[in-house]
PDB file of C-alpha atoms in Angstrom:
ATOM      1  CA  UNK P 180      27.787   7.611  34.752  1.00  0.00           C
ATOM      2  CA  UNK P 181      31.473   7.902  35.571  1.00  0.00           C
ATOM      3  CA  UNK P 182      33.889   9.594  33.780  1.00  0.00           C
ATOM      4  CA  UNK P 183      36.931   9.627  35.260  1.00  0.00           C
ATOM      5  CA  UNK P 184      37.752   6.554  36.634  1.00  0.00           C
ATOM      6  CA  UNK P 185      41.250   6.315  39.287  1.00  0.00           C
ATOM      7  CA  UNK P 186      43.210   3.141  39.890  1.00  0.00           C
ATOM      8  CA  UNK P 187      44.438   1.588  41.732  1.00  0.00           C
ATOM      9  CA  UNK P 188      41.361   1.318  43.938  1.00  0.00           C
ATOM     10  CA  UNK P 189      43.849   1.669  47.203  1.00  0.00           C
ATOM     11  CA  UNK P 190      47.036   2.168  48.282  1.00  0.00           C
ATOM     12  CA  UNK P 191      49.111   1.539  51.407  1.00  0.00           C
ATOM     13  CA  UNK P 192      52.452   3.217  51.439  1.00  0.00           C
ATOM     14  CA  UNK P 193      55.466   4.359  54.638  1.00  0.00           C
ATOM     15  CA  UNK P 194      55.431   7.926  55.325  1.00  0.00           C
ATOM     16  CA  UNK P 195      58.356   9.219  53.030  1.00  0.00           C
ATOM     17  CA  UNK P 196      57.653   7.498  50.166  1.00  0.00           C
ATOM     18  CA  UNK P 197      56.026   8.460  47.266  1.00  0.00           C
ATOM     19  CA  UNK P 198      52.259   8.052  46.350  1.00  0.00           C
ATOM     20  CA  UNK P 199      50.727   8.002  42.650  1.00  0.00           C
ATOM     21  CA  UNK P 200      47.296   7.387  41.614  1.00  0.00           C
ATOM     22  CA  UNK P 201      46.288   7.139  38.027  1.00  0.00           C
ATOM     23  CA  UNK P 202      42.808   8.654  36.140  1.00  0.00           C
ATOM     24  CA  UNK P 203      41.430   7.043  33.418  1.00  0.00           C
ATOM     25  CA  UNK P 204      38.264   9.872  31.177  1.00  0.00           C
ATOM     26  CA  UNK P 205      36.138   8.970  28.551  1.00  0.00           C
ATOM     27  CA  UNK P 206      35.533  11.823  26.746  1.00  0.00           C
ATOM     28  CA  UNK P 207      37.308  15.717  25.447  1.00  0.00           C
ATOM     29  CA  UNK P 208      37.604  17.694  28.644  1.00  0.00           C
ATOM     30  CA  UNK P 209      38.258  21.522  29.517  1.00  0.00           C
ATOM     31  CA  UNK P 210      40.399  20.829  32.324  1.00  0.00           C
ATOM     32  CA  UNK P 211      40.522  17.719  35.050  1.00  0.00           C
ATOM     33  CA  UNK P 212      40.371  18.400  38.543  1.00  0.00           C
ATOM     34  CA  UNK P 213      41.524  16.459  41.381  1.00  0.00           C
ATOM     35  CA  UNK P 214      40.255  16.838  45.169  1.00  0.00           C
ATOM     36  CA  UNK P 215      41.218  15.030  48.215  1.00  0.00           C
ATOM     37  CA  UNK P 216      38.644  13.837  51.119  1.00  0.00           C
ATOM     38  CA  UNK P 217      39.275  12.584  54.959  1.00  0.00           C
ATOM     39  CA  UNK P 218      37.257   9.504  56.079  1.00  0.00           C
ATOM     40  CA  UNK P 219      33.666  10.942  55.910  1.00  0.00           C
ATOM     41  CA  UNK P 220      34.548  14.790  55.496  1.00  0.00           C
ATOM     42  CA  UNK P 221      33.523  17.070  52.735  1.00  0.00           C
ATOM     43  CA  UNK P 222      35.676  16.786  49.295  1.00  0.00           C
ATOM     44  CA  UNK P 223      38.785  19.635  49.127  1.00  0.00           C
ATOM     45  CA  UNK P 224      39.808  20.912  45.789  1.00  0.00           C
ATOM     46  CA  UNK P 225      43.608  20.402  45.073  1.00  0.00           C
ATOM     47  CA  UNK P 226      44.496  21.506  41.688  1.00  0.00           C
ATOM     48  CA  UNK P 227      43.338  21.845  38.231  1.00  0.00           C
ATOM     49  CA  UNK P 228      45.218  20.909  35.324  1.00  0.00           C
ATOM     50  CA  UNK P 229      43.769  22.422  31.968  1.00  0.00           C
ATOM     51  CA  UNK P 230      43.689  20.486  28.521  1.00  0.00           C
ATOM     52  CA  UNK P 231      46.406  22.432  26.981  1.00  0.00           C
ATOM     53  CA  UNK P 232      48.744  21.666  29.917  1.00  0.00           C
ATOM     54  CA  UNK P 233      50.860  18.832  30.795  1.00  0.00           C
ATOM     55  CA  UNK P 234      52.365  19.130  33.885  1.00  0.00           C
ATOM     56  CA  UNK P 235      51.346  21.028  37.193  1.00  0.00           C
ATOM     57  CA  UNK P 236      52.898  21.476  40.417  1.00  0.00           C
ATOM     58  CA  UNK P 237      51.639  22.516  43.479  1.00  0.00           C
ATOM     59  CA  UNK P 238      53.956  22.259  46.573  1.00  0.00           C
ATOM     60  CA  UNK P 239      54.313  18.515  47.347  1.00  0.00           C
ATOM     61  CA  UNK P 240      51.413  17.686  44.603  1.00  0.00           C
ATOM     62  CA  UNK P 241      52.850  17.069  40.651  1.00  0.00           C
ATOM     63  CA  UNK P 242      49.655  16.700  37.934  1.00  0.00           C
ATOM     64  CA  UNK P 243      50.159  15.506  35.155  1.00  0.00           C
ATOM     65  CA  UNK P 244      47.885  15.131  31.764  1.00  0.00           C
ATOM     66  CA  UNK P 245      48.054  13.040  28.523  1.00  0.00           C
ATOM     67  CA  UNK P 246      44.700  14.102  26.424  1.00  0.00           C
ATOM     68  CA  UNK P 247      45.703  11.874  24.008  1.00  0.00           C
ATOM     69  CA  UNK P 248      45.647   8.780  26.170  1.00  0.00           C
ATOM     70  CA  UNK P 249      42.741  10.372  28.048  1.00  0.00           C
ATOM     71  CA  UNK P 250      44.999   9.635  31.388  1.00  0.00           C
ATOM     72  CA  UNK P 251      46.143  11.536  34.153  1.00  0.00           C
ATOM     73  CA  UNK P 252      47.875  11.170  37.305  1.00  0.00           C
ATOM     74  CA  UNK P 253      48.654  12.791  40.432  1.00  0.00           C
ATOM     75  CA  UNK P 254      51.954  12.031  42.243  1.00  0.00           C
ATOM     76  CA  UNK P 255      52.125  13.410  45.779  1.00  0.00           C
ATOM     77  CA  UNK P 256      56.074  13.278  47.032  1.00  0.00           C
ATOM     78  CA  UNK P 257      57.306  12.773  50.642  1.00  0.00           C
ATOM     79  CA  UNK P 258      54.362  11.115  52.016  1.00  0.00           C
ATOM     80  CA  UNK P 259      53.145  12.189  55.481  1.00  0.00           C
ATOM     81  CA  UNK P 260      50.485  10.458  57.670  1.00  0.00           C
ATOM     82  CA  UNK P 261      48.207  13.252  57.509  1.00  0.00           C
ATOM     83  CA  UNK P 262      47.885  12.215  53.685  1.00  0.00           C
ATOM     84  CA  UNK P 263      46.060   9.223  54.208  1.00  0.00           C
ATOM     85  CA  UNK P 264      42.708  10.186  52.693  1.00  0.00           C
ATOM     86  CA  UNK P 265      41.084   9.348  49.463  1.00  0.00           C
ATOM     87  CA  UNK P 266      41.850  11.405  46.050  1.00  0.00           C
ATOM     88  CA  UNK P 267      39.186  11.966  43.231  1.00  0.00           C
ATOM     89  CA  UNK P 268      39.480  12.751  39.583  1.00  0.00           C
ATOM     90  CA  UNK P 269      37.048  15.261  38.546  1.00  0.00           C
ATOM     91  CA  UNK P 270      36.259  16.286  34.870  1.00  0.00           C
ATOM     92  CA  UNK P 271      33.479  18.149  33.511  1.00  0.00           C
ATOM     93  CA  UNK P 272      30.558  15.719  31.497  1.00  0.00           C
ATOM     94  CA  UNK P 273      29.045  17.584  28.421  1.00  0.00           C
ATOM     95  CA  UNK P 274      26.432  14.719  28.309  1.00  0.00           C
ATOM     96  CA  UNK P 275      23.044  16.887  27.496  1.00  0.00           C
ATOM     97  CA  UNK P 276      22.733  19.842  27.519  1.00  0.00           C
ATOM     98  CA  UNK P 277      24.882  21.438  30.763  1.00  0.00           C
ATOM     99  CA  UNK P 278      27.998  20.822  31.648  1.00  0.00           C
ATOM    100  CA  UNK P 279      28.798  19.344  35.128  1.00  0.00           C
ATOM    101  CA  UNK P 280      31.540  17.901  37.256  1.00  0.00           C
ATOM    102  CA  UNK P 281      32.007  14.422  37.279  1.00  0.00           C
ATOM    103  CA  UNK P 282      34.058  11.869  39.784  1.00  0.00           C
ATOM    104  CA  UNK P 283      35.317   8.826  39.739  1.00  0.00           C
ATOM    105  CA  UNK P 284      35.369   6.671  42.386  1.00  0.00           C
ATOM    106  CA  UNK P 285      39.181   7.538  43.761  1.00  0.00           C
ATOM    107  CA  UNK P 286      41.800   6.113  45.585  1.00  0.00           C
ATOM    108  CA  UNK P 287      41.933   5.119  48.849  1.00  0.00           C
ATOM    109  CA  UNK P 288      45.457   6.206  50.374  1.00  0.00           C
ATOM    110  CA  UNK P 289      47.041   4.922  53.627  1.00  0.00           C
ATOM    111  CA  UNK P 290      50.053   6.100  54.748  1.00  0.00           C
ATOM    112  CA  UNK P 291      51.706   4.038  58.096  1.00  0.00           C
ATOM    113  CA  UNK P 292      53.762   6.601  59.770  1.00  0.00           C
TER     114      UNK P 292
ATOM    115  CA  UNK N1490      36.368  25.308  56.573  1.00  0.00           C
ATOM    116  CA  UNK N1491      34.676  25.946  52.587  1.00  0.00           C
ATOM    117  CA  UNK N1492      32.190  28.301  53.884  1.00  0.00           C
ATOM    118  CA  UNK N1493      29.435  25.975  52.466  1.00  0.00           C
ATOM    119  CA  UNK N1494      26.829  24.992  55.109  1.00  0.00           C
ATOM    120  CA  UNK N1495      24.906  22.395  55.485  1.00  0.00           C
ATOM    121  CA  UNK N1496      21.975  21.357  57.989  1.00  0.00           C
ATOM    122  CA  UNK N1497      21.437  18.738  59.124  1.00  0.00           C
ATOM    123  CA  UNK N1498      24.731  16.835  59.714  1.00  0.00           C
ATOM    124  CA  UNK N1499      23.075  13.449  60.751  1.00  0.00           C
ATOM    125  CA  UNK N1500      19.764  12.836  60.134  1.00  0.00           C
ATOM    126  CA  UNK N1501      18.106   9.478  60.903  1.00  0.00           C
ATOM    127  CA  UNK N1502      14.804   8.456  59.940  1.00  0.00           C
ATOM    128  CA  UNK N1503      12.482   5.145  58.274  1.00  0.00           C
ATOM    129  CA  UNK N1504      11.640   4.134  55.497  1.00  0.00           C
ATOM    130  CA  UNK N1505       8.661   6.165  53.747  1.00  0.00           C
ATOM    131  CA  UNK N1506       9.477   9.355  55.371  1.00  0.00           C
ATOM    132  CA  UNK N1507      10.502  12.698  53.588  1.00  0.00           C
ATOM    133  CA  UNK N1508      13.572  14.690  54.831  1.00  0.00           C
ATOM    134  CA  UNK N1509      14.476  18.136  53.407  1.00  0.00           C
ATOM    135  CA  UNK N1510      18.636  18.619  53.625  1.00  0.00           C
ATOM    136  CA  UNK N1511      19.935  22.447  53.200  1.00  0.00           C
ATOM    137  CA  UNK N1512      22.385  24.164  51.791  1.00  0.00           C
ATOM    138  CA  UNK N1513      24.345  27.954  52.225  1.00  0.00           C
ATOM    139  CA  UNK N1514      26.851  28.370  49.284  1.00  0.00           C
ATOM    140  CA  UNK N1515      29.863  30.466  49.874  1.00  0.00           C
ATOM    141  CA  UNK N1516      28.976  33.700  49.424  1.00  0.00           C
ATOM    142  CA  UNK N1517      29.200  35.458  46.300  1.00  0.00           C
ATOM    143  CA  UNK N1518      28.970  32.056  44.589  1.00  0.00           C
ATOM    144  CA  UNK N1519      25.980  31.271  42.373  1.00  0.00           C
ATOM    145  CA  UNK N1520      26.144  27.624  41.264  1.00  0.00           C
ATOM    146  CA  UNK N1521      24.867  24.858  44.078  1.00  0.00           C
ATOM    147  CA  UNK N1522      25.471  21.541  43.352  1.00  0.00           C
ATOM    148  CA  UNK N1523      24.232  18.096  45.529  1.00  0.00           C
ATOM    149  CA  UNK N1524      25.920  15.061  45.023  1.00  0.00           C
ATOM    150  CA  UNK N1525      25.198  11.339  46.989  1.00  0.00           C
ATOM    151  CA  UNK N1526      27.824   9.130  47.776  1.00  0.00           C
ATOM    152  CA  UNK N1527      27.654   5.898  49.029  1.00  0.00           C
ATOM    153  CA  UNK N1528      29.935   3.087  49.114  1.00  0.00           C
ATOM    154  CA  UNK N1529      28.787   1.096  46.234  1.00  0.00           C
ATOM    155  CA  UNK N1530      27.867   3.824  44.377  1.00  0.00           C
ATOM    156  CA  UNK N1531      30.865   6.493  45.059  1.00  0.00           C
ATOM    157  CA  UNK N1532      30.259  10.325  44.375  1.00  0.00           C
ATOM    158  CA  UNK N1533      26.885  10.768  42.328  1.00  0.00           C
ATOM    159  CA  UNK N1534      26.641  14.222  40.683  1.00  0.00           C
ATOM    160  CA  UNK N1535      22.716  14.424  41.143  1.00  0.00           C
ATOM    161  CA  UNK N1536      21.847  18.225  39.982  1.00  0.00           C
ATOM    162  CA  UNK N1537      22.872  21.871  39.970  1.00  0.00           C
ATOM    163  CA  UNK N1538      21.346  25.063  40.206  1.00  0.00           C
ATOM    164  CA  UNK N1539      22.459  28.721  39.013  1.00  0.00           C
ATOM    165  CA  UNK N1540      21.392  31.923  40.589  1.00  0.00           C
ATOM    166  CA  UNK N1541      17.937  30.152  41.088  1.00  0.00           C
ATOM    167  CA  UNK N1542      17.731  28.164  37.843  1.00  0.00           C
ATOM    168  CA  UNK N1543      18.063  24.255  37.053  1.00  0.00           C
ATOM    169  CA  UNK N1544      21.172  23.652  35.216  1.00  0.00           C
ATOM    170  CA  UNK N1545      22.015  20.492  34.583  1.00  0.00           C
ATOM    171  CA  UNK N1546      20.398  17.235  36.190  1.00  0.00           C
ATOM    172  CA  UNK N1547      22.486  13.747  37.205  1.00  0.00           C
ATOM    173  CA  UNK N1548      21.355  10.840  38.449  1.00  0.00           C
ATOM    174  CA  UNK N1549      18.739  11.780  40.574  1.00  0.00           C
ATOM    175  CA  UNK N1550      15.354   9.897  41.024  1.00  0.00           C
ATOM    176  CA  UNK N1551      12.170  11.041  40.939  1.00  0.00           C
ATOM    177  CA  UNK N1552      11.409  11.325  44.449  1.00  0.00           C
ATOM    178  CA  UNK N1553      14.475  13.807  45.186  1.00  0.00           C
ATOM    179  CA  UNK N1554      13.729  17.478  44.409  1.00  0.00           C
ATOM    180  CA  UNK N1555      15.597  20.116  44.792  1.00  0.00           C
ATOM    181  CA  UNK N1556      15.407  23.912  44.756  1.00  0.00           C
ATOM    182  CA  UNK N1557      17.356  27.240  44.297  1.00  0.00           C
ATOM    183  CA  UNK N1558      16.115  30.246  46.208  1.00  0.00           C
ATOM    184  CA  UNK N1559      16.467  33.964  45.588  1.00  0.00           C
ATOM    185  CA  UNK N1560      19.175  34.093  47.920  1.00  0.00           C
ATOM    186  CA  UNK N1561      21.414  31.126  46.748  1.00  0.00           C
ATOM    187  CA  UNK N1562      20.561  28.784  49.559  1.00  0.00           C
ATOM    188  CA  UNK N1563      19.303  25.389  48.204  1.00  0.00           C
ATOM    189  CA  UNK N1564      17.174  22.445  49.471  1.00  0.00           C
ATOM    190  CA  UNK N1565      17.149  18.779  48.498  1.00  0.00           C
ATOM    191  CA  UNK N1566      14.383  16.902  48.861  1.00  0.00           C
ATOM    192  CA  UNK N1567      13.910  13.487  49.464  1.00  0.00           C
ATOM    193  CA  UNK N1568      10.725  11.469  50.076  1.00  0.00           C
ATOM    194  CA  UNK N1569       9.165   8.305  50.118  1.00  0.00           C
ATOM    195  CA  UNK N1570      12.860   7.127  51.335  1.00  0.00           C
ATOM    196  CA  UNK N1571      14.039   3.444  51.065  1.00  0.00           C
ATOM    197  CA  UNK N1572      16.997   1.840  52.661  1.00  0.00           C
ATOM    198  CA  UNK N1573      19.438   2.570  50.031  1.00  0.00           C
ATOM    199  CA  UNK N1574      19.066   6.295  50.121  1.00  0.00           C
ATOM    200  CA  UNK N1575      21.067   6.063  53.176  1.00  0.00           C
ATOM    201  CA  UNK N1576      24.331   8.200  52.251  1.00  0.00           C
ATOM    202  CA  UNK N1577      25.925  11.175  52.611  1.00  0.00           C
ATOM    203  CA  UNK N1578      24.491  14.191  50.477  1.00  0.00           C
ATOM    204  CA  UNK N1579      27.276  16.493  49.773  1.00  0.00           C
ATOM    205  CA  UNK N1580      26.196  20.099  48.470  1.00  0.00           C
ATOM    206  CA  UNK N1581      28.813  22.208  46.581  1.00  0.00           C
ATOM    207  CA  UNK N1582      28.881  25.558  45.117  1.00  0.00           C
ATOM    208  CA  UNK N1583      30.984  27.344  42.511  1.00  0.00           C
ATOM    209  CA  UNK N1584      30.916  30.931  41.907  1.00  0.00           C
ATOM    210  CA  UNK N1585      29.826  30.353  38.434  1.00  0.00           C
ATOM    211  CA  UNK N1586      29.516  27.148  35.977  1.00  0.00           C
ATOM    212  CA  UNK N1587      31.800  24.097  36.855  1.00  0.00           C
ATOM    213  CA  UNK N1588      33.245  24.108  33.045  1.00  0.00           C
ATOM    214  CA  UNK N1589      34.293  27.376  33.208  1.00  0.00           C
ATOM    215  CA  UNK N1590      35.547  28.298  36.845  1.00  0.00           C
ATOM    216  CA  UNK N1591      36.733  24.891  37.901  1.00  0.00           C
ATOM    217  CA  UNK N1592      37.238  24.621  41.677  1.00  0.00           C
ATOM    218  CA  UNK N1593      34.415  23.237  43.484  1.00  0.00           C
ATOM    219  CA  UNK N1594      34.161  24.066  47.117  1.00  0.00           C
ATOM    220  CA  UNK N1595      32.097  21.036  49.193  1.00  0.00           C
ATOM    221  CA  UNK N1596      30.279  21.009  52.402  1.00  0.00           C
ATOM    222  CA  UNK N1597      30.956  19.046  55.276  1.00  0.00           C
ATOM    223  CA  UNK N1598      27.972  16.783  54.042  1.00  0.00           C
ATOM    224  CA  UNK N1599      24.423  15.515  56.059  1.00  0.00           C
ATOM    225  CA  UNK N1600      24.649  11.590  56.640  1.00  0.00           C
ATOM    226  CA  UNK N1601      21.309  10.207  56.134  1.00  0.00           C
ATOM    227  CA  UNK N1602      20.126   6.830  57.615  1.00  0.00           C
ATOM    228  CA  UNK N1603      17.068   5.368  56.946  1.00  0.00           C
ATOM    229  CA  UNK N1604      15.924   2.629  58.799  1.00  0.00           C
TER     230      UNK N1604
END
């Protein structure tokens, strides 16, 4: 089942503008984890934001978290063309007896040069 | 590059057939994880493995099985295959247990067709 779930679905933006992307959870988390992948590549972890944080940064990339809205969203500044790729939520699903890292379904990001 | 491997990267084959995809974790890392995505379906966390053990099981149907050997590497199986078990099988590994390290590092994924 998913457990993060991003929106929108896609998103077509000019290089130089700015790109956000929203994730929706279910459930108490540990941390939430977003990852990046090119058109039919592997997945490519980007930065982890834990539940006692609000905000992260990580060069052009800005995280942020509400646990009490069960939200988060990832905000990627001064869009280039090598950008366009789709993003992932990630958050780890205590459902049984394991934990394990679930995805939504992401966001599809074009950006036009 | 992750420094996960995985063999084969295309793999085409009917419906019926059993295929057997493989995996090389980074080394040092102990947790192996295979995921499926397809369009409709996006990123399905099917199961994991720790240094050799079953850890924690998805949505993976009875026909897939999987395995952990003594030295990390995994295999997914997948037999009597249909047409929607086309997708790309992703493995991952971790160096140990996704709610506790975190980052996930992904191979570049084997593309299955059946036909």
């Amino acid at each position: 089942s998913q457990q993060g779930e991003e929106d929108p679905q896609a998103l077509s933006i000019q290089e130089g503008e700015n790109a956000t992307m929203n994730c929706s959870y279910k459930t108490s988390i540990n941390n939430l984890q977003w990852y990046r992948q090119n058109s039919g590549r592997g997945l490519v972890h980007l930065i982890l934001i834990r539940s006692n944080e609000r905000e992260k940064h990580s060069g052009r990339l800005r995280v942020t978290l509400d646990t009490s809205k069960k939200s988060s969203s990832l905000l990627i500044t001064a869009s280039r063309a090598a950008d366009t790729a789709s993003y992932f939520c990630a958050t780890v699903n205590y459902g049984g007896s394991q934990g394990n890292l679930i995805f939504g379904k992401g966001t599809k990001l074009s950006v036009k040069p | 590059d992750s420094g996960v491997t995985q063999t084969p990267k295309h793999l085409i084959t009917a419906t019926g057939q059993r295929v057997t995809l493989r995996c090389s974790p980074r080394s040092g890392d102990l947790s192996v994880y295979w995921y499926q995505q397809s369009l409709d379906q996006g990123l399905q966390f099917l199961i994991q493995y720790y240094n050799g053990e079953e850890r924690a099981k998805g949505n993976i149907l009875e026909r897939f099985s999987a395995q952990q050997f003594p030295d990390l590497h995994s295999e997914l199986n997948l037999s009597s295959l249909e047409l929607g078990d086309s997708a790309l099988y992703f493995c991952a590994s971790s160096v140990g247990l996704a709610e506790n390290t975190g980052e996930l590092f992904f191979g570049e994924g084997s593309r299955l067709t059946v036909l």
